[in-house]
Coordinates of C-alpha atoms in Angstrom, one line a residue:
T1 CA 35.0 130.9 122.6
P2 CA 33.2 127.9 121.1
L3 CA 32.5 126.6 124.6
E4 CA 31.0 129.9 125.7
E5 CA 28.8 130.0 122.6
L6 CA 27.6 126.5 123.3
K7 CA 26.7 127.2 126.9
K8 CA 24.1 129.7 125.7
N9 CA 22.2 126.8 124.1
I10 CA 22.4 124.1 126.8
S11 CA 21.3 123.8 130.4
V12 CA 24.5 122.4 131.7
D13 CA 28.2 123.0 131.3
L14 CA 30.5 120.9 129.1
E15 CA 33.8 121.6 130.7
V16 CA 37.2 120.6 129.4
L17 CA 39.1 119.4 132.5
W18 CA 42.5 118.7 131.0
K19 CA 44.4 118.0 127.8
N20 CA 47.7 116.1 127.2
N21 CA 49.3 115.7 123.9
I22 CA 51.1 112.3 123.5
G23 CA 52.5 113.1 120.0
E24 CA 51.2 113.1 116.5
H25 CA 50.6 109.8 114.8
N26 CA 49.1 108.3 111.6
G27 CA 45.5 108.6 112.5
E28 CA 44.9 104.9 113.3
N29 CA 42.4 104.2 116.0
F30 CA 44.2 103.2 119.2
D31 CA 41.9 102.4 122.1
I32 CA 42.7 104.1 125.4
F33 CA 42.9 101.6 128.3
K34 CA 41.6 102.6 131.8
S35 CA 42.6 100.9 135.0
D36 CA 41.6 102.3 138.4
N37 CA 42.5 106.0 138.3
F38 CA 44.9 105.8 135.4
L39 CA 44.8 105.9 131.6
F40 CA 47.2 104.2 129.2
A41 CA 47.5 105.5 125.6
A42 CA 49.8 105.0 122.7
T43 CA 50.7 106.6 119.3
S44 CA 51.7 104.7 116.2
D45 CA 55.3 105.8 116.4
G46 CA 55.9 103.8 119.6
V47 CA 55.2 106.2 122.4
I48 CA 53.2 104.9 125.4
K49 CA 52.1 107.0 128.3
K50 CA 50.4 106.5 131.7
L51 CA 48.2 109.4 132.8
N52 CA 46.5 110.4 135.9
I53 CA 42.8 110.4 135.0
E54 CA 41.9 113.2 137.4
T55 CA 44.6 115.7 136.2
G56 CA 45.9 114.4 132.9
D57 CA 49.5 114.5 134.3
T58 CA 52.0 112.1 132.7
L59 CA 53.2 109.5 135.3
W60 CA 55.6 107.7 132.9
E61 CA 56.5 107.6 129.3
K62 CA 58.0 104.8 127.2
N63 CA 59.2 104.7 123.6
V64 CA 59.5 101.2 122.1
E65 CA 61.0 102.8 119.0
I66 CA 59.0 100.8 116.5
T67 CA 55.6 101.4 114.9
I68 CA 52.6 100.2 117.0
A69 CA 49.9 98.4 115.0
S70 CA 47.2 98.1 117.7
G71 CA 46.8 99.0 121.3
I72 CA 46.3 99.4 124.1
S73 CA 44.3 96.7 126.0
G74 CA 45.0 95.2 129.4
D75 CA 43.9 93.7 132.6
S76 CA 44.4 94.6 136.3
E77 CA 48.2 93.9 136.0
N78 CA 49.2 94.0 132.4
L79 CA 49.2 96.1 129.2
F80 CA 49.1 94.6 125.7
F81 CA 49.9 96.0 122.3
S82 CA 51.3 94.8 119.0
T83 CA 54.0 96.3 116.7
L84 CA 54.5 96.3 113.0
D85 CA 57.3 93.8 113.1
G86 CA 54.8 91.1 114.2
F87 CA 55.5 91.1 118.0
L88 CA 52.8 91.1 120.7
W89 CA 54.1 92.9 123.8
C90 CA 53.1 92.5 127.4
M91 CA 54.1 95.3 129.9
N92 CA 53.1 95.8 133.5
H93 CA 51.4 99.0 134.7
D94 CA 54.8 100.5 135.5
G95 CA 55.9 100.1 131.9
E96 CA 58.3 97.2 132.5
L97 CA 58.5 94.5 129.8
I98 CA 57.1 91.2 130.9
W99 CA 57.4 89.3 127.6
K100 CA 57.0 89.7 123.9
I101 CA 56.3 87.0 121.3
L102 CA 56.7 87.0 117.5
L103 CA 53.4 86.0 115.9
E104 CA 52.8 84.9 112.3
G105 CA 51.5 88.2 111.1
I106 CA 50.4 91.7 112.3
V107 CA 47.6 92.3 114.8
N108 CA 45.5 95.1 113.4
S109 CA 42.6 94.9 115.9
L110 CA 42.5 95.1 119.7
P111 CA 43.1 91.8 121.6
I112 CA 40.7 90.6 124.2
I113 CA 41.7 89.4 127.7
Y114 CA 39.8 87.0 130.0
D115 CA 40.5 84.2 132.5
S116 CA 44.3 84.8 132.2
K117 CA 44.1 84.3 128.5
I118 CA 44.6 86.7 125.6
V119 CA 43.1 86.2 122.1
V120 CA 44.4 88.1 119.0
K121 CA 43.5 88.1 115.4
I122 CA 46.4 88.5 112.9
N123 CA 46.0 89.9 109.4
S124 CA 45.8 86.5 107.8
Y125 CA 42.6 85.9 109.9
K126 CA 44.3 83.4 112.1
I127 CA 43.0 83.5 115.7
I128 CA 45.5 82.8 118.4
Q129 CA 44.9 82.3 122.1
L130 CA 47.9 82.8 124.4
N131 CA 48.7 82.5 128.1
V132 CA 48.8 86.0 129.7
K133 CA 51.5 84.9 132.1
D134 CA 54.3 84.0 129.6
G135 CA 52.8 84.5 126.1
S136 CA 52.8 80.8 125.3
V137 CA 50.4 79.7 122.6
I138 CA 47.4 77.6 123.7
W139 CA 45.6 77.2 120.4
K140 CA 45.3 78.6 116.8
Y141 CA 42.3 78.7 114.5
Q142 CA 42.6 79.6 110.8
A143 CA 39.5 81.2 109.2
A144 CA 38.9 80.9 105.5
I145 CA 38.9 84.3 103.7
P146 CA 37.9 85.3 100.1
P147 CA 40.6 86.8 97.7
L148 CA 39.7 90.5 98.4
T149 CA 39.0 92.0 101.8
F150 CA 39.1 95.3 103.6
K151 CA 41.8 96.1 106.1
S152 CA 39.7 95.2 109.1
E153 CA 39.7 97.1 112.4
G154 CA 37.0 94.9 113.8
K155 CA 37.3 93.6 117.4
L156 CA 36.8 90.2 118.8
A157 CA 34.0 89.6 121.3
Y158 CA 33.8 87.1 124.2
S159 CA 31.1 85.7 126.4
D160 CA 30.4 82.4 128.2
N161 CA 33.5 80.6 127.0
V162 CA 32.9 81.5 123.3
V163 CA 34.9 84.0 121.2
Y164 CA 33.0 85.7 118.3
L165 CA 34.6 87.2 115.3
G166 CA 33.3 88.8 112.1
L167 CA 35.0 87.8 108.8
P168 CA 35.1 88.8 105.2
G169 CA 32.2 87.5 103.1
G170 CA 29.6 88.6 105.6
K171 CA 30.4 85.7 108.0
L172 CA 30.3 85.6 111.8
I173 CA 31.9 82.7 113.6
A174 CA 31.8 81.4 117.2
I175 CA 35.0 79.6 118.6
D176 CA 35.1 77.5 121.7
S177 CA 37.5 79.3 124.1
P178 CA 38.9 76.2 125.9
T179 CA 39.7 74.2 122.8
G180 CA 39.8 76.6 119.8
G181 CA 37.2 74.5 117.9
L182 CA 34.6 76.0 115.7
V183 CA 31.1 76.1 117.3
W184 CA 29.2 77.6 114.4
E185 CA 29.5 79.8 111.3
A186 CA 26.7 82.0 110.1
N187 CA 26.1 84.4 107.2
I188 CA 25.1 87.9 108.2
S189 CA 24.6 88.7 104.5
R190 CA 25.7 87.1 101.3
A191 CA 28.1 88.7 98.8
K192 CA 26.5 90.3 95.7
G193 CA 28.0 91.3 92.4
A194 CA 30.2 89.8 89.6
T195 CA 33.6 91.1 90.6
D196 CA 35.7 90.6 93.8
I197 CA 35.4 94.4 94.5
E198 CA 31.6 94.3 94.2
R199 CA 31.5 91.1 96.4
A200 CA 33.7 92.6 99.2
N201 CA 31.3 92.5 102.2
D202 CA 33.2 92.2 105.4
I203 CA 32.3 92.5 109.1
T204 CA 34.8 95.1 110.2
S205 CA 33.1 96.2 113.4
H206 CA 32.6 94.8 116.9
P207 CA 29.8 92.2 117.2
V208 CA 27.3 93.2 120.0
I209 CA 26.3 90.6 122.6
D210 CA 23.0 90.8 124.4
E211 CA 22.4 87.7 126.6
S212 CA 21.3 84.9 124.2
V213 CA 21.6 87.1 121.1
I214 CA 24.5 88.5 119.1
Y215 CA 24.3 91.3 116.5
G216 CA 26.6 91.7 113.5
I217 CA 26.7 94.2 110.6
T218 CA 28.5 94.1 107.2
T219 CA 30.1 96.8 105.1
N220 CA 28.0 96.2 102.1
G221 CA 24.9 94.3 103.0
D222 CA 22.9 93.7 106.2
I223 CA 22.6 93.9 109.9
S224 CA 21.4 90.7 111.6
S225 CA 20.4 89.3 115.0
L226 CA 21.5 85.8 115.6
N227 CA 20.9 83.1 118.3
R228 CA 24.2 82.8 120.1
R229 CA 23.7 79.1 120.8
N230 CA 23.4 77.9 117.2
G231 CA 24.0 81.0 114.9
K232 CA 20.4 80.9 113.5
T233 CA 19.1 84.2 112.2
I234 CA 16.4 86.0 114.2
W235 CA 16.0 89.0 112.0
T236 CA 17.8 90.8 109.2
L237 CA 17.6 94.4 107.9
P238 CA 19.3 95.9 104.8
L239 CA 21.7 98.3 106.5
S240 CA 25.5 98.4 106.2
S241 CA 28.3 100.0 108.2
F242 CA 32.1 99.9 108.3
Y243 CA 32.4 101.2 111.9
G244 CA 29.5 99.4 113.5
M245 CA 27.1 100.1 116.4
V246 CA 26.6 100.6 120.1
F247 CA 23.9 99.1 122.3
N248 CA 22.1 100.6 125.4
G249 CA 20.0 97.5 126.3
S250 CA 17.0 98.2 124.1
S251 CA 18.2 99.9 120.9
L252 CA 21.1 99.5 118.5
F253 CA 22.7 102.7 117.3
V254 CA 24.3 102.2 113.9
T255 CA 26.7 104.5 112.1
H256 CA 26.1 104.3 108.4
D257 CA 29.1 104.7 106.0
N258 CA 27.8 108.2 105.0
G259 CA 27.5 109.4 108.6
S260 CA 23.7 108.9 109.1
I261 CA 22.8 107.5 112.5
Y262 CA 20.1 104.8 112.8
S263 CA 18.4 103.7 116.0
L264 CA 17.0 100.1 115.7
D265 CA 14.7 98.1 118.0
K266 CA 16.7 95.1 119.2
N267 CA 13.8 92.7 119.0
D268 CA 12.9 93.1 115.3
G269 CA 15.3 95.6 113.7
E270 CA 12.6 98.2 113.2
V271 CA 14.0 101.7 112.6
E272 CA 13.1 104.0 115.6
W273 CA 14.7 107.1 114.2
R274 CA 17.3 108.3 111.7
Q275 CA 19.6 111.3 112.0
G276 CA 21.3 112.6 108.9
A277 CA 22.7 115.9 110.3
L278 CA 26.2 114.4 110.7
Q279 CA 26.5 113.1 107.1
Y280 CA 30.0 113.3 105.5
R281 CA 31.6 114.4 108.7
R282 CA 33.6 111.1 109.0
I283 CA 32.0 110.1 112.3
R284 CA 32.8 106.7 113.6
T285 CA 31.1 104.5 116.2
G286 CA 29.2 106.3 118.9
T287 CA 29.8 106.2 122.6
L288 CA 26.9 106.1 125.2
I289 CA 26.9 108.4 128.2
Q290 CA 23.8 109.2 130.3
D291 CA 21.0 109.6 127.8
Y292 CA 23.2 110.6 124.9
I293 CA 25.2 109.2 122.1
V294 CA 28.5 111.0 121.5
F295 CA 30.3 111.2 118.1
G296 CA 33.5 112.9 117.0
D297 CA 34.1 114.2 113.5
Y298 CA 36.9 115.1 111.1
D299 CA 37.0 118.7 112.1
G300 CA 37.6 118.2 115.8
Y301 CA 33.9 118.6 116.9
I302 CA 32.2 116.3 119.4
H303 CA 28.4 116.0 119.0
F304 CA 25.8 114.9 121.6
L305 CA 22.6 113.3 120.3
S306 CA 19.6 112.2 122.3
S307 CA 19.4 108.4 122.4
A308 CA 15.6 108.7 122.6
S309 CA 15.0 110.9 119.5
G310 CA 18.3 111.3 117.7
S311 CA 18.1 115.1 118.1
V312 CA 21.4 116.9 118.1
L313 CA 21.5 118.5 121.5
A314 CA 25.0 119.9 121.8
R315 CA 28.3 120.1 120.1
I316 CA 31.7 121.6 120.9
K317 CA 35.0 122.0 118.9
L318 CA 37.8 120.5 120.8
D319 CA 40.6 120.3 118.3
D320 CA 41.5 120.9 114.6
S321 CA 42.0 117.3 113.8
Q322 CA 39.9 114.1 113.5
I323 CA 38.4 112.8 116.7
L324 CA 39.4 109.1 116.6
N325 CA 37.3 106.1 117.1
N326 CA 38.2 105.6 120.8
I327 CA 35.8 107.9 122.8
M328 CA 35.5 106.5 126.3
E329 CA 32.8 107.1 128.9
I330 CA 33.9 107.1 132.5
D331 CA 31.6 107.1 135.6
N332 CA 28.7 108.5 133.6
S333 CA 30.2 112.0 133.9
L334 CA 33.4 112.1 132.0
V335 CA 34.4 111.5 128.3
I336 CA 38.0 110.7 127.4
L337 CA 39.0 111.0 123.7
M338 CA 42.0 111.2 121.4
T339 CA 42.5 113.3 118.3
A340 CA 44.6 112.4 115.2
A341 CA 47.1 115.0 116.4
G342 CA 47.6 113.0 119.6
E343 CA 45.6 115.3 121.9
I344 CA 44.0 113.3 124.8
I345 CA 41.1 115.4 126.2
C346 CA 39.0 114.9 129.3
L347 CA 35.5 116.4 129.0
K348 CA 33.1 116.7 131.9
V349 CA 29.4 116.1 131.0
G350 CA 26.6 117.4 133.1
E351 CA 23.3 115.7 133.8
Q352 CA 21.2 117.6 131.2
I353 CA 22.1 119.1 127.8
I354 CA 18.6 120.0 126.6
N355 CA 17.4 123.5 125.8
D356 CA 17.0 123.9 122.1
E357 CA 18.0 121.5 119.4
L358 CA 21.0 122.8 117.6
E359 CA 21.4 123.1 113.9
V360 CA 24.5 121.4 112.4

């Protein structure tokens, strides 16, 4: 088997603990939400399941019978997701509906929850803060957008009473959470070209926050480090990405559009290493676990790279469909992921994966 072949090249087992198929869907990236020892996952056709994280057993299943546009996020009591008819739903962890509210558009990216508030971005780039308890609207902020944009899957970010969001045109904005007022707006990179298509240059990925600094990257331009207090640029590097980056405290790991992986020093943007072995395998954002970065590809493989050198240390084929952009690290020993065929897989990762570098 692929797993037995892989074990010959590594010094620790990669063990599939369980699988649970929640149903095929359209391949959109739905985050899996973890709370205590449970997982909550959804498919685009409206099926939501609660799973036991240790066994993968289904504890309950609900079908809302309408296409889900984004989900699932939550807090210690509630689950949140949006549907294609413009509703934002709130369920408790037993799957019982608490409330749902009709918004002014469709939520295509995951909401964020903090301090009994939930903030969503609808497809018109209006940002809305609501009360978690009853769904009542607290404030709205309408961002300006150019005539042509990507269908963004980017996520909001929050820290210290400020909500951050990347926008079309290479802009990053900071919004005051208590009031909904604009704190600052900054350009990660400026649009180039004569036509709207050439000038399309959005921030579609999750901004990364590191204490007093925030990092953003555009789809057709640059990655920049900004001062969170005033939005002033600290450094900029010509490097673009649709899916974005992950951060381990010292380095930014960027997934380029063609599948190359870059490691950048957080202080000055200097390239520490580049790995091109996964080019054109449709990899998305990486996930950090132990000393590795994990990527899934279009053919159902999951790849482990050294965060220090970028070397490909291990890989295993888990399915015949795309690994989605929702790989989750749990307790520094487990990886949870979902495939485009709806297969949720729990993979146990040992402490070491190094023997010989593998060829891809």
